[in-house]
Amino acid sequence: AQTVTQSQPEMSVQEAETVTLSCTYDTSESDYYLFWYKQPPSRQMILVIRQEAYKQQNATENRFSVNFQKAAKSFSLKISDSQLGDAAMYFCAYRRYPHGSSNTGKLIFGQGTTLQVKP
Amino acid sequence: KAGVTQTPRYLIKTRGQQVTLSCSPISGHRSVSWYQQTPGQGLQFLFEYFSETQRNKGNFPGRFSGRQFSNSRSEMNVSTLELGDSALYLCASSLAYQETQYFGPGTRLLVL
């Protein structure tokens, strides 16, 4: 079974600084998707970034970028120029690549990292 | 496009009662998934529906059930509520089950 681990329950960063959130996962599959979702105090889960395992290039979305290390099964999120609005809980998630009769969109989430942004 | 909507947003029930939660996906999305979020267990997958068919089910007791209608709207039902069912229930929709999921604001259920 696949698992996702976020070892940092809480992180803090100074406004305008850079912070990296860690995520490791375990899977025996070679094709899959990885995601970072953000959940602010409103509890609405918002997609931050998505990475396909078959792509070697790390995904980037404005101030958010990932460091995807497939061999190490590591998927960290870097937030540059941190803003007060970045304060939230961040979840790393895994999803199998669809194939055959076992197609599913089921997301497997890590435990989350609460990010505090200090002014 | 309007986002995923969930109703009601908040709900208080007592043990033994049953509850029905509703989810309306983004227009054009045919896949709906449900997740339960609690402080102790985190985010756990409940069900996944595509074109009115349940494609996948998480490890939850039979008290948890769901369905999807022809317009892709989905409902989940929890019967004989227990205190441990208190949670945030999140619904997510996607164009198809293999596409990126977009979440609704959730329904917060409190069981007394």
XYZ file of C-alpha atoms in Angstrom:
231
model
C 0.000 0.000 0.000
C 1.119 3.503 -0.711
C 1.917 5.875 2.141
C 2.758 9.558 2.371
C 4.752 11.038 5.238
C 5.197 14.658 6.226
C 7.673 14.752 9.066
C 7.298 18.434 9.938
C 4.064 19.076 11.863
C 4.794 22.800 12.035
C 7.046 25.245 10.228
C 7.460 28.982 10.405
C 8.946 31.510 8.009
C 9.521 35.212 7.989
C 7.531 37.185 5.449
C 9.448 37.508 2.127
C 11.728 34.606 3.036
C 11.842 31.124 1.520
C 10.644 27.942 3.188
C 10.740 24.291 2.168
C 8.186 21.714 3.279
C 9.182 18.067 3.160
C 7.272 15.030 1.951
C 8.305 11.441 1.409
C 6.209 8.637 0.027
C 6.359 4.931 -0.439
C 5.125 3.110 -3.521
C 6.125 0.204 -5.691
C 4.655 1.814 -8.775
C 6.647 3.707 -11.359
C 3.909 5.987 -12.623
C 1.911 8.206 -10.334
C 1.001 11.784 -9.532
C 2.022 13.909 -6.589
C 0.261 16.998 -5.332
C 0.555 19.736 -2.791
C -2.705 21.105 -1.450
C -3.112 24.103 0.836
C -5.829 24.304 3.484
C -6.206 27.778 5.016
C -8.285 28.431 8.146
C -11.400 28.516 5.949
C -10.793 24.738 5.485
C -11.164 24.967 1.698
C -8.562 22.670 0.159
C -6.753 24.448 -2.650
C -4.492 22.818 -5.219
C -1.018 24.364 -5.142
C 0.980 22.257 -7.556
C 0.972 18.918 -9.338
C 3.814 16.690 -10.532
C 3.660 13.709 -12.854
C 6.217 11.060 -11.914
C 7.219 10.440 -15.511
C 8.300 14.055 -15.912
C 11.855 14.737 -14.816
C 11.334 18.489 -14.793
C 10.220 19.878 -11.468
C 6.833 21.607 -11.525
C 6.672 25.340 -10.868
C 3.699 27.568 -10.206
C 4.633 31.209 -9.602
C 6.269 31.355 -6.142
C 5.758 27.632 -5.570
C 8.108 24.985 -6.870
C 8.855 21.385 -6.055
C 11.995 19.302 -5.753
C 10.958 15.875 -7.008
C 13.508 13.157 -6.318
C 11.960 9.972 -7.694
C 14.680 7.567 -6.617
C 14.603 8.933 -3.085
C 10.775 9.101 -3.129
C 10.922 12.676 -1.976
C 8.679 15.548 -2.994
C 9.375 18.846 -1.240
C 7.595 22.152 -1.744
C 9.519 25.412 -1.839
C 7.658 28.656 -1.227
C 9.604 31.731 -2.255
C 8.919 35.295 -1.118
C 6.507 34.032 1.535
C 3.386 36.091 2.062
C 0.997 36.307 5.008
C -1.651 34.640 2.851
C 0.535 31.551 2.566
C -0.191 30.696 6.189
C -2.124 27.434 6.103
C -1.853 23.696 6.521
C -0.131 22.073 3.569
C -0.837 18.521 2.514
C 1.228 16.324 0.274
C -0.836 13.771 -1.649
C -0.222 10.759 -3.892
C -2.396 9.302 -6.593
C -1.881 6.225 -8.685
C -1.495 6.544 -12.428
C -4.635 5.172 -14.076
C -4.157 1.801 -15.756
C -6.330 -1.137 -16.600
C -9.316 -1.914 -14.466
C -7.910 -0.278 -11.351
C -8.451 3.294 -12.409
C -9.046 5.487 -9.425
C -8.677 9.098 -8.485
C -8.198 8.246 -4.819
C -5.782 10.609 -3.110
C -3.562 9.423 -0.272
C -2.638 12.298 1.984
C 0.171 12.966 4.400
C -0.514 14.238 7.895
C -0.019 17.871 6.929
C 2.382 20.665 7.866
C 1.104 23.858 9.451
C 2.948 26.849 8.064
C 3.106 30.057 10.043
C 4.210 33.246 8.304
C 5.617 35.936 10.575
C 5.333 39.596 9.566
C -17.232 28.397 -13.451
C -18.670 27.949 -10.026
C -16.645 25.761 -7.725
C -17.646 22.656 -5.858
C -20.490 23.349 -3.458
C -21.386 21.381 -0.378
C -24.508 21.608 1.731
C -25.057 22.037 4.552
C -21.867 23.706 5.735
C -22.449 22.897 9.378
C -24.510 20.218 11.028
C -25.136 19.117 14.585
C -26.634 15.699 15.216
C -26.997 13.365 18.159
C -25.793 9.805 18.450
C -27.982 7.297 16.662
C -29.354 9.748 14.143
C -28.578 9.648 10.470
C -27.329 12.425 8.207
C -27.179 13.165 4.489
C -24.560 15.452 3.005
C -24.742 16.851 -0.508
C -22.088 17.781 -3.043
C -22.519 19.560 -6.369
C -19.440 19.249 -8.581
C -17.990 21.820 -10.921
C -20.065 21.990 -14.096
C -18.897 19.311 -16.527
C -17.121 17.248 -13.890
C -18.309 13.657 -13.771
C -16.230 12.271 -10.945
C -16.882 12.952 -7.276
C -14.840 11.766 -4.318
C -15.498 12.089 -0.596
C -12.960 12.392 2.210
C -13.258 12.529 5.975
C -10.901 14.809 7.879
C -10.351 14.456 11.623
C -7.528 15.715 13.866
C -6.603 12.158 14.823
C -6.840 10.291 11.540
C -6.166 13.101 9.101
C -7.657 12.908 5.635
C -9.144 9.563 4.727
C -10.783 8.481 1.497
C -14.441 7.483 1.721
C -15.775 6.879 -1.795
C -15.360 7.723 -5.417
C -18.114 7.959 -8.008
C -18.017 8.280 -11.748
C -21.079 8.308 -13.984
C -23.342 7.178 -11.142
C -21.141 4.172 -10.334
C -19.080 3.723 -7.212
C -15.571 3.003 -8.457
C -13.742 2.796 -5.185
C -14.524 2.672 -1.480
C -12.358 3.382 1.515
C -12.083 1.389 4.707
C -15.184 2.638 6.471
C -18.066 0.687 8.032
C -21.256 0.034 6.123
C -22.938 2.894 7.993
C -21.268 5.140 5.439
C -22.894 5.058 2.034
C -23.150 7.285 -0.970
C -24.583 7.707 -4.389
C -24.259 9.842 -7.473
C -27.076 11.137 -9.615
C -27.308 11.538 -13.364
C -26.406 15.231 -13.079
C -23.188 14.185 -11.236
C -24.372 15.568 -7.907
C -23.500 13.252 -5.070
C -24.790 12.534 -1.605
C -23.282 10.643 1.251
C -25.248 9.198 4.120
C -24.123 8.168 7.561
C -26.561 6.112 9.581
C -26.536 5.449 13.321
C -24.150 8.274 14.019
C -21.368 7.800 16.542
C -19.352 10.438 18.379
C -16.326 9.472 16.287
C -18.118 10.508 13.113
C -17.608 14.144 14.067
C -15.411 15.446 11.283
C -15.042 17.705 8.297
C -16.387 15.934 5.235
C -14.801 17.101 2.018
C -16.074 16.519 -1.470
C -13.875 16.825 -4.541
C -14.757 16.766 -8.200
C -12.773 16.148 -11.365
C -13.479 15.871 -15.056
C -12.815 12.161 -14.813
C -11.338 10.009 -12.078
C -7.825 10.368 -13.469
C -7.930 14.156 -13.546
C -6.983 16.655 -10.849
C -9.482 16.942 -8.029
C -10.894 20.263 -6.868
C -12.343 20.455 -3.400
C -15.443 22.016 -1.937
C -15.524 23.984 1.338
C -16.586 20.938 3.332
C -19.394 20.081 5.721
C -18.497 20.177 9.380
C -20.469 17.526 11.269
C -20.646 17.498 15.034
C -22.175 14.479 16.730
C -23.269 14.984 20.342
